[in-house]
mmCIF file of C-alpha atoms in Angstrom:
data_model
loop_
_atom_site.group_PDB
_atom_site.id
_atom_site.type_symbol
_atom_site.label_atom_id
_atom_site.label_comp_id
_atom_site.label_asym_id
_atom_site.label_seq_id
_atom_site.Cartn_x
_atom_site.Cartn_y
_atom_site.Cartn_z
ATOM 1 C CA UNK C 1 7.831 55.557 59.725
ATOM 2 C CA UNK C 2 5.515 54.615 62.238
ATOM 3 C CA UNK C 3 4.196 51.406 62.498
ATOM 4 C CA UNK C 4 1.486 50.097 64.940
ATOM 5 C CA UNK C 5 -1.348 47.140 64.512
ATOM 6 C CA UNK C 6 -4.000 48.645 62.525
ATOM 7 C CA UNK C 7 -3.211 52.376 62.221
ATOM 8 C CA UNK C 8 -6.137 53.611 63.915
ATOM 9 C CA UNK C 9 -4.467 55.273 66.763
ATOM 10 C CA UNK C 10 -0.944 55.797 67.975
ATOM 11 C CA UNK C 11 1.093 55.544 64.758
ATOM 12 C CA UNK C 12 -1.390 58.083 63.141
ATOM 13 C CA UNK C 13 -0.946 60.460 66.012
ATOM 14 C CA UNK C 14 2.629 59.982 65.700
ATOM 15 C CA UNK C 15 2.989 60.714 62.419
ATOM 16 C CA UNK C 16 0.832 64.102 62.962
ATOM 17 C CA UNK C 17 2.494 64.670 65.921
ATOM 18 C CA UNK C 18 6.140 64.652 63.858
ATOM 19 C CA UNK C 19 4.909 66.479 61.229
ATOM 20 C CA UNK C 20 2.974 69.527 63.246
ATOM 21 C CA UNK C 21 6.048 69.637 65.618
ATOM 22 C CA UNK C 22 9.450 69.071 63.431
ATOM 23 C CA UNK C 23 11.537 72.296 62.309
ATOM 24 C CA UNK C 24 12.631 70.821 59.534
ATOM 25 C CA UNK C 25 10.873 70.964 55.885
ATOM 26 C CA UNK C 26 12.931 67.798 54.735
ATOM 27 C CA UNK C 27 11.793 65.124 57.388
ATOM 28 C CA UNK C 28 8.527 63.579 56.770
ATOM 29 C CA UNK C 29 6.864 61.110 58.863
ATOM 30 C CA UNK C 30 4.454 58.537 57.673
ATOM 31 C CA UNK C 31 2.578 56.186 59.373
ATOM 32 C CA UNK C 32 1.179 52.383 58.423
ATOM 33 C CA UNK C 33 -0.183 49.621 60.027
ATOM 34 C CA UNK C 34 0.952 45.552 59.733
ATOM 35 C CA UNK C 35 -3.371 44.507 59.804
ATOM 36 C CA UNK C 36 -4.973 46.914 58.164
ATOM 37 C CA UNK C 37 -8.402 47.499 56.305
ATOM 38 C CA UNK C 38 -6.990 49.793 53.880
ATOM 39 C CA UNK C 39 -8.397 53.017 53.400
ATOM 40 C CA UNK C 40 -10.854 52.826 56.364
ATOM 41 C CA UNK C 41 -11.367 55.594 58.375
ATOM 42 C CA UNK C 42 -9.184 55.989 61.922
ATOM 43 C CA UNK C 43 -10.926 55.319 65.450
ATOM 44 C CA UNK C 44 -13.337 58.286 66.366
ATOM 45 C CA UNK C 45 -12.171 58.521 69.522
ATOM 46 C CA UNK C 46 -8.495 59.412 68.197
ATOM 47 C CA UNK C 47 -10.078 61.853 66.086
ATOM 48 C CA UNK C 48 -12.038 63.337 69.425
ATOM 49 C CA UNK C 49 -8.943 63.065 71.127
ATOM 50 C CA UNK C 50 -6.739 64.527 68.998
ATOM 51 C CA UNK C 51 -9.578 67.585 68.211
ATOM 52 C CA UNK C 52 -8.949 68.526 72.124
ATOM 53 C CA UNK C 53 -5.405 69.604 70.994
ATOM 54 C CA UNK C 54 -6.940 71.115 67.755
ATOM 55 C CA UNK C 55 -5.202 68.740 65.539
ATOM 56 C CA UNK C 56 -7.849 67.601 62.477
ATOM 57 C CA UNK C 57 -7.115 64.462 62.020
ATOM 58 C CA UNK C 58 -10.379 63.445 60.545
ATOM 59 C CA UNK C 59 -9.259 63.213 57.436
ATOM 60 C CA UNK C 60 -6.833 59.918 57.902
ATOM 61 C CA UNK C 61 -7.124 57.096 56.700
ATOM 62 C CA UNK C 62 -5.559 53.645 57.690
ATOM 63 C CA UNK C 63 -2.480 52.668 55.471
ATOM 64 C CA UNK C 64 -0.493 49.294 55.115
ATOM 65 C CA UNK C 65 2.959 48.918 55.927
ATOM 66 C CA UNK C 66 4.601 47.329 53.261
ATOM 67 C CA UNK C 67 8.589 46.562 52.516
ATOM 68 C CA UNK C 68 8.842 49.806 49.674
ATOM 69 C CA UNK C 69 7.498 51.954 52.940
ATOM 70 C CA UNK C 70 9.433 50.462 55.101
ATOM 71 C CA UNK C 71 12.728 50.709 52.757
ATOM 72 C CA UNK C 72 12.411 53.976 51.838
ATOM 73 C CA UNK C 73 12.225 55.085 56.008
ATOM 74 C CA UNK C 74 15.456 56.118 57.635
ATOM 75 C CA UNK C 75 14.345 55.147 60.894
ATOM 76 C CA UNK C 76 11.227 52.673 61.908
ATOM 77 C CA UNK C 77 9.580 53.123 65.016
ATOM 78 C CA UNK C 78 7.430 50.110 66.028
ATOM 79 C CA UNK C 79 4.337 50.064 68.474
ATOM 80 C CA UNK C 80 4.350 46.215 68.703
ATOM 81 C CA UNK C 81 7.051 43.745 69.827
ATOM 82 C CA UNK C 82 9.553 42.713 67.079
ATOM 83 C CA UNK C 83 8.056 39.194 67.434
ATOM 84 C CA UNK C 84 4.674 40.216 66.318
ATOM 85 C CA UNK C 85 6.471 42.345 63.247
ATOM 86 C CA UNK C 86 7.227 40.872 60.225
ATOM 87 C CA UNK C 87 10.524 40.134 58.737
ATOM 88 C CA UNK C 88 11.403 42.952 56.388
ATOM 89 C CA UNK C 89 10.728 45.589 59.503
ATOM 90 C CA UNK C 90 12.638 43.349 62.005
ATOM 91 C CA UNK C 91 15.264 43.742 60.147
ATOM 92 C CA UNK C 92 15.089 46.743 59.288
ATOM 93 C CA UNK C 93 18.915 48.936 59.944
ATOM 94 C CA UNK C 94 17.509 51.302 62.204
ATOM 95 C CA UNK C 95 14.096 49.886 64.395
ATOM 96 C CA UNK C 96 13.042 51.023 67.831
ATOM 97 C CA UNK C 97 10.331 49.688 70.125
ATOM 98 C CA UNK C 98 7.833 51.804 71.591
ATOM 99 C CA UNK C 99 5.982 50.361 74.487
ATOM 100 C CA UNK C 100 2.686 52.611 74.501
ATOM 101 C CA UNK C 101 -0.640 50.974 75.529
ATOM 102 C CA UNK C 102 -2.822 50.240 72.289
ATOM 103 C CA UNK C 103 -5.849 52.105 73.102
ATOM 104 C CA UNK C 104 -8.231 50.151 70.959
ATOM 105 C CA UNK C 105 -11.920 49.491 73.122
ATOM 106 C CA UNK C 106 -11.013 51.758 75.797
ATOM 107 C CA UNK C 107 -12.803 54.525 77.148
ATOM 108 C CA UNK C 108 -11.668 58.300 75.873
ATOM 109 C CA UNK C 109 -9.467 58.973 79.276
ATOM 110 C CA UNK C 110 -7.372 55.642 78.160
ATOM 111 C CA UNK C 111 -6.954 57.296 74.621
ATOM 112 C CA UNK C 112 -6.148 61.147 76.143
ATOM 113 C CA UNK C 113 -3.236 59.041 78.049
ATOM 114 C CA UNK C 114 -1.865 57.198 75.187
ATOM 115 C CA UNK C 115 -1.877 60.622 72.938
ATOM 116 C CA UNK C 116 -0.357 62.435 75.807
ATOM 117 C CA UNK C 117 2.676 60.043 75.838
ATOM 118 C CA UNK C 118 2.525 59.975 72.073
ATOM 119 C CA UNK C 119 2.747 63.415 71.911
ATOM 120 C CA UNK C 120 5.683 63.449 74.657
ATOM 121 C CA UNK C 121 7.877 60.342 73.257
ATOM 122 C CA UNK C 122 7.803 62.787 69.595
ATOM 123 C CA UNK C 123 8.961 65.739 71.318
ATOM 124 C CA UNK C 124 11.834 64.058 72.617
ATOM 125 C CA UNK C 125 12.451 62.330 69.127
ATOM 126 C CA UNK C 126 12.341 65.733 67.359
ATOM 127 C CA UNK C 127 14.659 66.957 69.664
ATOM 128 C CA UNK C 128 17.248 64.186 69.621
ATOM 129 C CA UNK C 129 17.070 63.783 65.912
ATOM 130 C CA UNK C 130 17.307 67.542 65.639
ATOM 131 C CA UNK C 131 14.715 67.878 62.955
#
């Protein structure tokens, strides 16, 4: 599970990014954010970005991070400080802290750096989980 602000960016490249690049059919990512407007379409530019690298992503939409989504994820990994998260993903048994840029009101080169180091931090997560 991926969990950022307001899903409109990094956690819903993430969870692309996982699910395009994983070798194995069982592991699923999903994404969700802790402020969202559910339902509401992602940030264009993510969708611009993300088009460069032929990924549609047009299609998502933002999704709420609740504690059933976050209990039935073997491992959480959070775009925000664990102060800013609440309880139920704090405490979650197995959390990690990503420390990408939120990309929100920044021009497209910010947003082609934050997918780029999306896109890099999955690769190695893939890799080390071995899925």
């Amino acid at each position: 599970l991926f969990v950022c602000n307001c899903n409109v960016a990094r956690s819903q490249e993430a969870e692309l990014f996982f699910n395009v690049l994983k070798h194995d059919s069982n592991s699923v990512a999903m994404s969700g954010g802790i402020n969202v407007k559910i339902g509401k379409p992602i940030d264009p530019l993510v969708v611009e970005v993300m088009n460069e690298l032929s990924h549609d992503i047009s299609g998502a939409v933002r999704k709420f991070t609740d504690e059933a989504m976050a209990g039935s994820a073997d491992l959480v990994i959070s775009f925000k400080p664990a102060d800013e998260l609440p309880e139920f993903l704090k405490n979650h048994a197995n959390i990690r802290y990503w420390n990408v840029a939120d990309p929100q009101a920044q021009p497209i080169e910010f947003h082609r750096e934050v997918r780029n180091e999306v896109k890099n931090k999955v690769t190695k997560l893939i890799a080390e989980l071995e899925v």
